[in-house]
Coordinates of C-alpha atoms in Angstrom, one line a residue:
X193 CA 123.9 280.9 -31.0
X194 CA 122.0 277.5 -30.5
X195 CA 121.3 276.0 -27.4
X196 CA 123.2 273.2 -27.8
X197 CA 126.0 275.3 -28.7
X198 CA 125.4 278.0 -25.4
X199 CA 125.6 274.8 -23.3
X200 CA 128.6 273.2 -24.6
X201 CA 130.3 277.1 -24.3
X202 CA 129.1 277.3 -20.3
X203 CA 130.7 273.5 -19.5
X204 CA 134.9 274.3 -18.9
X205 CA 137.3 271.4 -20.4
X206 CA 140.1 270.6 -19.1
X207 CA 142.6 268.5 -20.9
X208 CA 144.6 265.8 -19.1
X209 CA 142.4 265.6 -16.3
X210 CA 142.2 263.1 -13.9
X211 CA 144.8 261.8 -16.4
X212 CA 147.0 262.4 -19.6
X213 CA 144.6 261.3 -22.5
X214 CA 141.7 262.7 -21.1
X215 CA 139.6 265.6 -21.6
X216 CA 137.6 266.3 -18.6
X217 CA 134.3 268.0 -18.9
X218 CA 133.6 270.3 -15.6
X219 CA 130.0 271.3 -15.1
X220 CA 130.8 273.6 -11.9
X221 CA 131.2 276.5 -14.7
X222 CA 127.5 275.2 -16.0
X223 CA 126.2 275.1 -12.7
X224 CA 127.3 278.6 -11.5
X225 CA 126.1 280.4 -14.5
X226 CA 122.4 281.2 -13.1
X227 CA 120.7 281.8 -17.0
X228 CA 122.6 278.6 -18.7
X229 CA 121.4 276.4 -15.7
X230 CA 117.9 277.6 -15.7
X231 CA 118.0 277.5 -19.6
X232 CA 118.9 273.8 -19.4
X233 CA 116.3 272.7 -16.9
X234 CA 113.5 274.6 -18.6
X235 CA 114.8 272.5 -21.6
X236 CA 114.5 269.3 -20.0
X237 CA 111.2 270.3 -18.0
X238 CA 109.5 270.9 -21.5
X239 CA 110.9 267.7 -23.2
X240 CA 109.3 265.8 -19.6
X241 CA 106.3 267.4 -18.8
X242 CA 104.0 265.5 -20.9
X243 CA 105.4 262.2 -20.3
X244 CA 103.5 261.2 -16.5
X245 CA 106.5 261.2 -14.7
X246 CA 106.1 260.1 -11.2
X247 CA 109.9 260.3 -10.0
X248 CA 113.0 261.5 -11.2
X249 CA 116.4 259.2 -10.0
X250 CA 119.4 260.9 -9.8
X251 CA 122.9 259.1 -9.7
X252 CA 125.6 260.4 -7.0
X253 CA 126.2 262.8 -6.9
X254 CA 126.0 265.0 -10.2
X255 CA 122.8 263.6 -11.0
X256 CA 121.5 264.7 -8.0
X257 CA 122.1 268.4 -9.2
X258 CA 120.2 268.0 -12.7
X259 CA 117.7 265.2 -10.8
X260 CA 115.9 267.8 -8.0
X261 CA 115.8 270.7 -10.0
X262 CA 113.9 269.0 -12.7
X263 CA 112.0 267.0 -10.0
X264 CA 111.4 270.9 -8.4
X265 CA 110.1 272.2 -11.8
X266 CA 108.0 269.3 -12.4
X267 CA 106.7 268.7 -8.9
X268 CA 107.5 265.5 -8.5
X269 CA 109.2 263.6 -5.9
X270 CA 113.2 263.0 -6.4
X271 CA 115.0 259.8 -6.0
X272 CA 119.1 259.3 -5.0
X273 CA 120.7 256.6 -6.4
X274 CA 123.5 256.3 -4.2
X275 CA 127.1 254.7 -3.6
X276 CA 127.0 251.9 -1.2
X277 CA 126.5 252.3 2.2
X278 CA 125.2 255.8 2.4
X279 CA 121.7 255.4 2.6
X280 CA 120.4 255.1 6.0
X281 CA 116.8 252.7 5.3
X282 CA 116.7 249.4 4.1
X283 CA 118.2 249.2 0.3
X284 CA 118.3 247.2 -2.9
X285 CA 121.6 246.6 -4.5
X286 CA 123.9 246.3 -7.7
X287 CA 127.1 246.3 -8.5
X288 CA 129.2 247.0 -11.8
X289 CA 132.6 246.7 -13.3
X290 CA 134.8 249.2 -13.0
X291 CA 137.9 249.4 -14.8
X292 CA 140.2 247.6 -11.7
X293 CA 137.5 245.7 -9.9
X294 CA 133.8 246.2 -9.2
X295 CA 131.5 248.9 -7.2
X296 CA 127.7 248.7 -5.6
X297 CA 125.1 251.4 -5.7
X298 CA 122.1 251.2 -4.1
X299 CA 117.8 252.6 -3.3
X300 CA 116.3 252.3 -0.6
X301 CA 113.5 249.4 -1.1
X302 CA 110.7 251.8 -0.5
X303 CA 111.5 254.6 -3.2
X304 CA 108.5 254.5 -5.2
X305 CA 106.4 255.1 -2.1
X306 CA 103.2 253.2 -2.6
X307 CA 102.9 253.7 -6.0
X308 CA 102.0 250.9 -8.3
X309 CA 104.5 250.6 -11.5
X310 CA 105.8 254.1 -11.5
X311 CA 107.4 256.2 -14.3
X312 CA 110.5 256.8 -13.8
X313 CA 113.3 259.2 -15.3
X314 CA 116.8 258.6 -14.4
X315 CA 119.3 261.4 -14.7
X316 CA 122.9 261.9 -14.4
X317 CA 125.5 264.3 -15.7
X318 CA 127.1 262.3 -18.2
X319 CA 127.1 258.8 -19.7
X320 CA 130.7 257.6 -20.2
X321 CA 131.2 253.7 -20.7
X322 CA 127.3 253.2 -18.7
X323 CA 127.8 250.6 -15.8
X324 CA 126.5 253.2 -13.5
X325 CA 123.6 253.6 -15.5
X326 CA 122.9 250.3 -16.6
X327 CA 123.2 249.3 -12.6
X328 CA 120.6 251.8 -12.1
X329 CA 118.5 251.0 -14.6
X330 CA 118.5 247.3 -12.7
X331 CA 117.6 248.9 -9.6
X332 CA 114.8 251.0 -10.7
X333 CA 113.1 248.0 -12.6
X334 CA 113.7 245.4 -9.3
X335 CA 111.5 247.9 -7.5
X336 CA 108.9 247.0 -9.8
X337 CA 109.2 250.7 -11.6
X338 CA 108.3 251.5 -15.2
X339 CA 111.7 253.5 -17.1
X340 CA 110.5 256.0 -19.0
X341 CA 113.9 257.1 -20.2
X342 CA 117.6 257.8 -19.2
X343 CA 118.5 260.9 -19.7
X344 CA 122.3 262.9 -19.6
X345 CA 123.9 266.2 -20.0
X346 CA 126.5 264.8 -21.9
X347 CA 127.2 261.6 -23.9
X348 CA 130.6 260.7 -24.7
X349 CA 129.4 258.5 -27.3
X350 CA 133.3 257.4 -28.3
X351 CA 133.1 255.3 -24.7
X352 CA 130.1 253.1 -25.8
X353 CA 127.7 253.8 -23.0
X354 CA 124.6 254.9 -25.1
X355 CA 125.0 251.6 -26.8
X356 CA 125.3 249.8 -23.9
X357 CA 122.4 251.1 -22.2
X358 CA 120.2 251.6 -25.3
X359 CA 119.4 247.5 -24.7
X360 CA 118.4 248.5 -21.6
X361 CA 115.7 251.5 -22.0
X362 CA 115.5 254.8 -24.1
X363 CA 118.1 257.4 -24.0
X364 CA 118.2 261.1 -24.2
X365 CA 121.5 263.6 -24.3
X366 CA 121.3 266.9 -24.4
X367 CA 124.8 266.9 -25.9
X368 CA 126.6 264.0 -27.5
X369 CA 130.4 264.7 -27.5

């Protein structure tokens, strides 16, 4: 069996989950299975080693899972891109739309440390329609940061998020659903 294929098998689905119509991809099953996990972040470390990475920025909260054991692996330092109000320093801000209204994530203004036009890999679970994503991509560029690429577990290309943030910087999913 393929890798691909082993991953998509260690992710449950769960139909009609949060609502009817949907089919709700659960990573807890991913996360808890110790040689699918490891699998998966040896995948990504090899695809990022070479590519002078100075941080890796997780979204909340998945992408904080996937973001510090890649940043672990790689040695590098990890970054949480966070809902607003949760971050305790000074921050930088952006909202999105959201299907009923709009929401604000946020960095804190000294991420990058001192470094001078870092790389920078964003993470997250899974790119659905990307205004989380595309908000974060704003955020790591304001702080004067180089975006190496975005990259996601899963892509659930029928939402149009890939698209949406391909204009923005280059994308990698592991799987595309």
């Amino acid at each position: 069996m393929d890798f691909q294929t082993k991953l998509l098998n260690s992710i449950r689905q769960i139909p009609n989950f949060p609502q009817d119509g949907v089919l709700f991809y659960d990573i807890t099953t991913l996360l808890n299975d110790k040689d699918m996990f490891n699998e998966l972040i040896l995948h990504l470390k090899e695809r990022y080693e070479k590519q002078n990475i100075d941080f890796i920025a997780g979204i909340e909260s998945r992408g904080f899972i996937f973001g510090a054991a890649l940043a672990s692996e790689l040695k590098k330092g990890f970054v949480p891109i966070r809902k607003a109000g949760k971050l305790p320093y000074t921050t930088i801000s952006q909202h999105y739309a959201l299907e009923y209204g709009t929401a604000k994530i946020e960095m804190h203004i000294d991420a990058f440390r001192d470094i001078k036009n870092p790389r920078v890999l964003l993470i997250d679970d899974l790119i659905a329609t990307g205004g989380t994503a595309i908000a974060s991509t704003k955020l790591i560029k304001q702080l004067n940061a180089q975006l190496v690429e975005a990259c996601f577990i899963i892509d659930l290309v029928g939402l149009g998020g890939t698209k949406a943030l391909s204009k923005e910087c280059k994308i990698y999913s592991v799987l595309s659903l």
